[in-house]
Amino acid sequence: MSEKLIARAGDTVAVASDHAGIALKTMLSKDLESMGFKVLDLGTNDETSVDYPDFGHALAKAVTGGQASAGVVVCGTGIGISIAANRHAGARAALVHDDFTAKMSREHNDANILALGARTVGEEAARGLLKTFFSTEFEGGRHARRVEKLG
Ligand code: RB5
């Protein structure tokens, strides 16, 4: 498989959500396993109301610290948890809503974290976005210079 995919079969992909994202996180975890990834589930794992930053921070630490090659975060809108994840140097969380943004987040931004809103994207659509994200290569070239400037 290509070097420019964010993760290859056998690699670990971390997942995290708040209470609003549990069902989608569970579904996407199964898809990730079917795609050949090991899944590191950082919670939350019950319906008790929790604070999305705790999970966004934990996931970003796992990705930037090398415990996982990439990550998937889910909250109600995907906004809060992606903001939390992006406060970590080296984390590039992309909140995507359609196939185009999922594709561009990889081709142009080399995103290493996929952020989804459980209340904004349907389950089947989210599964498609997951597939696009993990099967799309970073284009490199001029985009590598720009990604480098993200720090
Ligand atoms: C929780 O109700 C909700 O605020 C959270 O899941 C998320 O949408 C925040 O951005």
GROMACS .gro file of C-alpha atoms and ligand atoms in nm:
model
  161
    1MET     CA    1   0.000   0.000   0.000
    2SER     CA    2   0.103   0.358  -0.055
    3GLU     CA    3   0.324   0.556   0.179
    4LYS     CA    4   0.090   0.848   0.133
    5LEU     CA    5  -0.211   0.688   0.297
    6ILE     CA    6  -0.248   0.797   0.659
    7ALA     CA    7  -0.259   0.437   0.785
    8ARG     CA    8  -0.198   0.091   0.644
    9ALA     CA    9  -0.350  -0.246   0.733
   10GLY     CA   10  -0.214  -0.357   1.069
   11ASP     CA   11  -0.165   0.000   1.192
   12THR     CA   12  -0.352   0.131   1.495
   13VAL     CA   13  -0.627   0.387   1.450
   14ALA     CA   14  -0.755   0.558   1.766
   15VAL     CA   15  -1.122   0.645   1.807
   16ALA     CA   16  -1.289   0.874   2.061
   17SER     CA   17  -1.624   1.041   2.109
   18ASP     CA   18  -1.842   1.210   2.365
   19HIS     CA   19  -2.182   1.068   2.464
   20ALA     CA   20  -2.341   1.206   2.147
   21GLY     CA   21  -2.105   1.009   1.926
   22ILE     CA   22  -2.095   0.664   2.084
   23ALA     CA   23  -2.323   0.483   1.839
   24LEU     CA   24  -2.140   0.621   1.538
   25LYS     CA   25  -1.800   0.554   1.697
   26THR     CA   26  -1.898   0.190   1.756
   27MET     CA   27  -2.014   0.147   1.398
   28LEU     CA   28  -1.703   0.311   1.252
   29SER     CA   29  -1.476   0.103   1.477
   30LYS     CA   30  -1.616  -0.213   1.321
   31ASP     CA   31  -1.556  -0.070   0.975
   32LEU     CA   32  -1.198   0.019   1.069
   33GLU     CA   33  -1.139  -0.339   1.184
   34SER     CA   34  -1.284  -0.467   0.857
   35MET     CA   35  -1.038  -0.241   0.678
   36GLY     CA   36  -0.754  -0.421   0.859
   37PHE     CA   37  -0.672  -0.164   1.128
   38LYS     CA   38  -0.627  -0.225   1.499
   39VAL     CA   39  -0.865   0.001   1.690
   40LEU     CA   40  -0.764   0.185   2.006
   41ASP     CA   41  -1.090   0.298   2.169
   42LEU     CA   42  -1.032   0.592   2.402
   43GLY     CA   43  -1.399   0.618   2.505
   44THR     CA   44  -1.643   0.735   2.604
   45ASN     CA   45  -1.829   0.407   2.632
   46ASP     CA   46  -2.163   0.477   2.797
   47GLU     CA   47  -2.439   0.733   2.762
   48THR     CA   48  -2.335   0.938   3.065
   49SER     CA   49  -2.289   1.301   2.964
   50VAL     CA   50  -1.919   1.385   2.931
   51ASP     CA   51  -1.708   1.678   2.811
   52TYR     CA   52  -1.592   1.644   2.451
   53PRO     CA   53  -1.254   1.822   2.507
   54ASP     CA   54  -1.139   1.539   2.734
   55PHE     CA   55  -1.178   1.292   2.449
   56GLY     CA   56  -1.045   1.519   2.177
   57HIS     CA   57  -0.731   1.585   2.382
   58ALA     CA   58  -0.680   1.214   2.460
   59LEU     CA   59  -0.711   1.117   2.097
   60ALA     CA   60  -0.478   1.391   1.972
   61LYS     CA   61  -0.219   1.285   2.229
   62ALA     CA   62  -0.242   0.924   2.106
   63VAL     CA   63  -0.187   1.032   1.744
   64THR     CA   64   0.085   1.293   1.802
   65GLY     CA   65   0.257   1.065   2.055
   66GLY     CA   66   0.276   0.777   1.809
   67GLN     CA   67   0.039   0.537   1.988
   68ALA     CA   68  -0.184   0.552   1.680
   69SER     CA   69  -0.116   0.634   1.314
   70ALA     CA   70  -0.442   0.823   1.277
   71GLY     CA   71  -0.765   0.893   1.460
   72VAL     CA   72  -1.138   0.938   1.431
   73VAL     CA   73  -1.329   1.172   1.663
   74VAL     CA   74  -1.705   1.210   1.690
   75CYS     CA   75  -1.926   1.446   1.889
   76GLY     CA   76  -2.269   1.589   1.815
   77THR     CA   77  -2.148   1.825   1.546
   78GLY     CA   78  -1.783   1.725   1.529
   79ILE     CA   79  -1.696   2.089   1.598
   80GLY     CA   80  -1.600   2.084   1.965
   81ILE     CA   81  -1.400   1.764   1.955
   82SER     CA   82  -1.209   1.874   1.643
   83ILE     CA   83  -1.125   2.210   1.805
   84ALA     CA   84  -0.986   2.022   2.106
   85ALA     CA   85  -0.782   1.785   1.889
   86ASN     CA   86  -0.637   2.070   1.683
   87ARG     CA   87  -0.490   2.237   1.990
   88HIS     CA   88  -0.210   1.976   1.981
   89ALA     CA   89   0.097   2.037   1.764
   90GLY     CA   90   0.106   1.780   1.487
   91ALA     CA   91  -0.266   1.706   1.503
   92ARG     CA   92  -0.452   1.786   1.182
   93ALA     CA   93  -0.817   1.715   1.251
   94ALA     CA   94  -1.054   1.773   0.961
   95LEU     CA   95  -1.426   1.812   1.017
   96VAL     CA   96  -1.579   1.680   0.699
   97HIS     CA   97  -1.937   1.664   0.579
   98ASP     CA   98  -1.921   1.519   0.231
   99ASP     CA   99  -1.704   1.311   0.005
  100PHE     CA  100  -1.529   1.613  -0.145
  101THR     CA  101  -1.412   1.752   0.190
  102ALA     CA  102  -1.312   1.403   0.308
  103LYS     CA  103  -1.101   1.361  -0.007
  104MET     CA  104  -0.948   1.709   0.008
  105SER     CA  105  -0.862   1.672   0.376
  106ARG     CA  106  -0.628   1.391   0.276
  107GLU     CA  107  -0.505   1.507  -0.066
  108HIS     CA  108  -0.427   1.866   0.033
  109ASN     CA  109  -0.409   1.880   0.413
  110ASP     CA  110  -0.267   1.537   0.499
  111ALA     CA  111  -0.524   1.525   0.780
  112ASN     CA  112  -0.442   1.263   1.040
  113ILE     CA  113  -0.769   1.286   1.233
  114LEU     CA  114  -1.115   1.253   1.080
  115ALA     CA  115  -1.383   1.447   1.271
  116LEU     CA  116  -1.751   1.371   1.223
  117GLY     CA  117  -2.077   1.501   1.365
  118ALA     CA  118  -2.313   1.225   1.474
  119ARG     CA  119  -2.604   1.470   1.463
  120THR     CA  120  -2.513   1.621   1.129
  121VAL     CA  121  -2.411   1.327   0.908
  122GLY     CA  122  -2.614   1.011   0.863
  123GLU     CA  123  -2.460   0.678   0.957
  124GLU     CA  124  -2.425   0.548   0.603
  125ALA     CA  125  -2.280   0.877   0.484
  126ALA     CA  126  -2.031   0.870   0.773
  127ARG     CA  127  -1.921   0.519   0.677
  128GLY     CA  128  -1.856   0.642   0.324
  129LEU     CA  129  -1.654   0.938   0.453
  130LEU     CA  130  -1.446   0.701   0.667
  131LYS     CA  131  -1.371   0.489   0.362
  132THR     CA  132  -1.275   0.791   0.154
  133PHE     CA  133  -1.054   0.934   0.428
  134PHE     CA  134  -0.854   0.614   0.476
  135SER     CA  135  -0.822   0.531   0.107
  136THR     CA  136  -0.712   0.874  -0.017
  137GLU     CA  137  -0.344   0.959  -0.056
  138PHE     CA  138  -0.177   1.286   0.036
  139GLU     CA  139  -0.066   1.458  -0.286
  140GLY     CA  140   0.253   1.606  -0.141
  141GLY     CA  141   0.435   1.860  -0.362
  142ARG     CA  142   0.321   2.216  -0.296
  143HIS     CA  143   0.079   2.085  -0.034
  144ALA     CA  144   0.366   1.940   0.168
  145ARG     CA  145   0.513   2.292   0.202
  146ARG     CA  146   0.181   2.425   0.326
  147VAL     CA  147   0.124   2.140   0.568
  148GLU     CA  148   0.476   2.195   0.700
  149LYS     CA  149   0.379   2.556   0.779
  150LEU     CA  150   0.094   2.432   0.997
  151GLY     CA  151   0.359   2.332   1.249
  152RB5     C1  152  -2.306   1.775   2.337
  152RB5     O1  153  -2.438   1.803   2.365
  152RB5     C2  154  -2.257   1.858   2.221
  152RB5     O2  155  -2.240   1.989   2.259
  152RB5     C3  156  -2.129   1.802   2.165
  152RB5     O3  157  -2.149   1.668   2.128
  152RB5     C4  158  -2.071   1.868   2.042
  152RB5     O4  159  -2.166   1.883   1.944
  152RB5     C5  160  -1.992   1.990   2.065
  152RB5     O5  161  -1.931   2.048   1.974
   0.00000   0.00000   0.00000
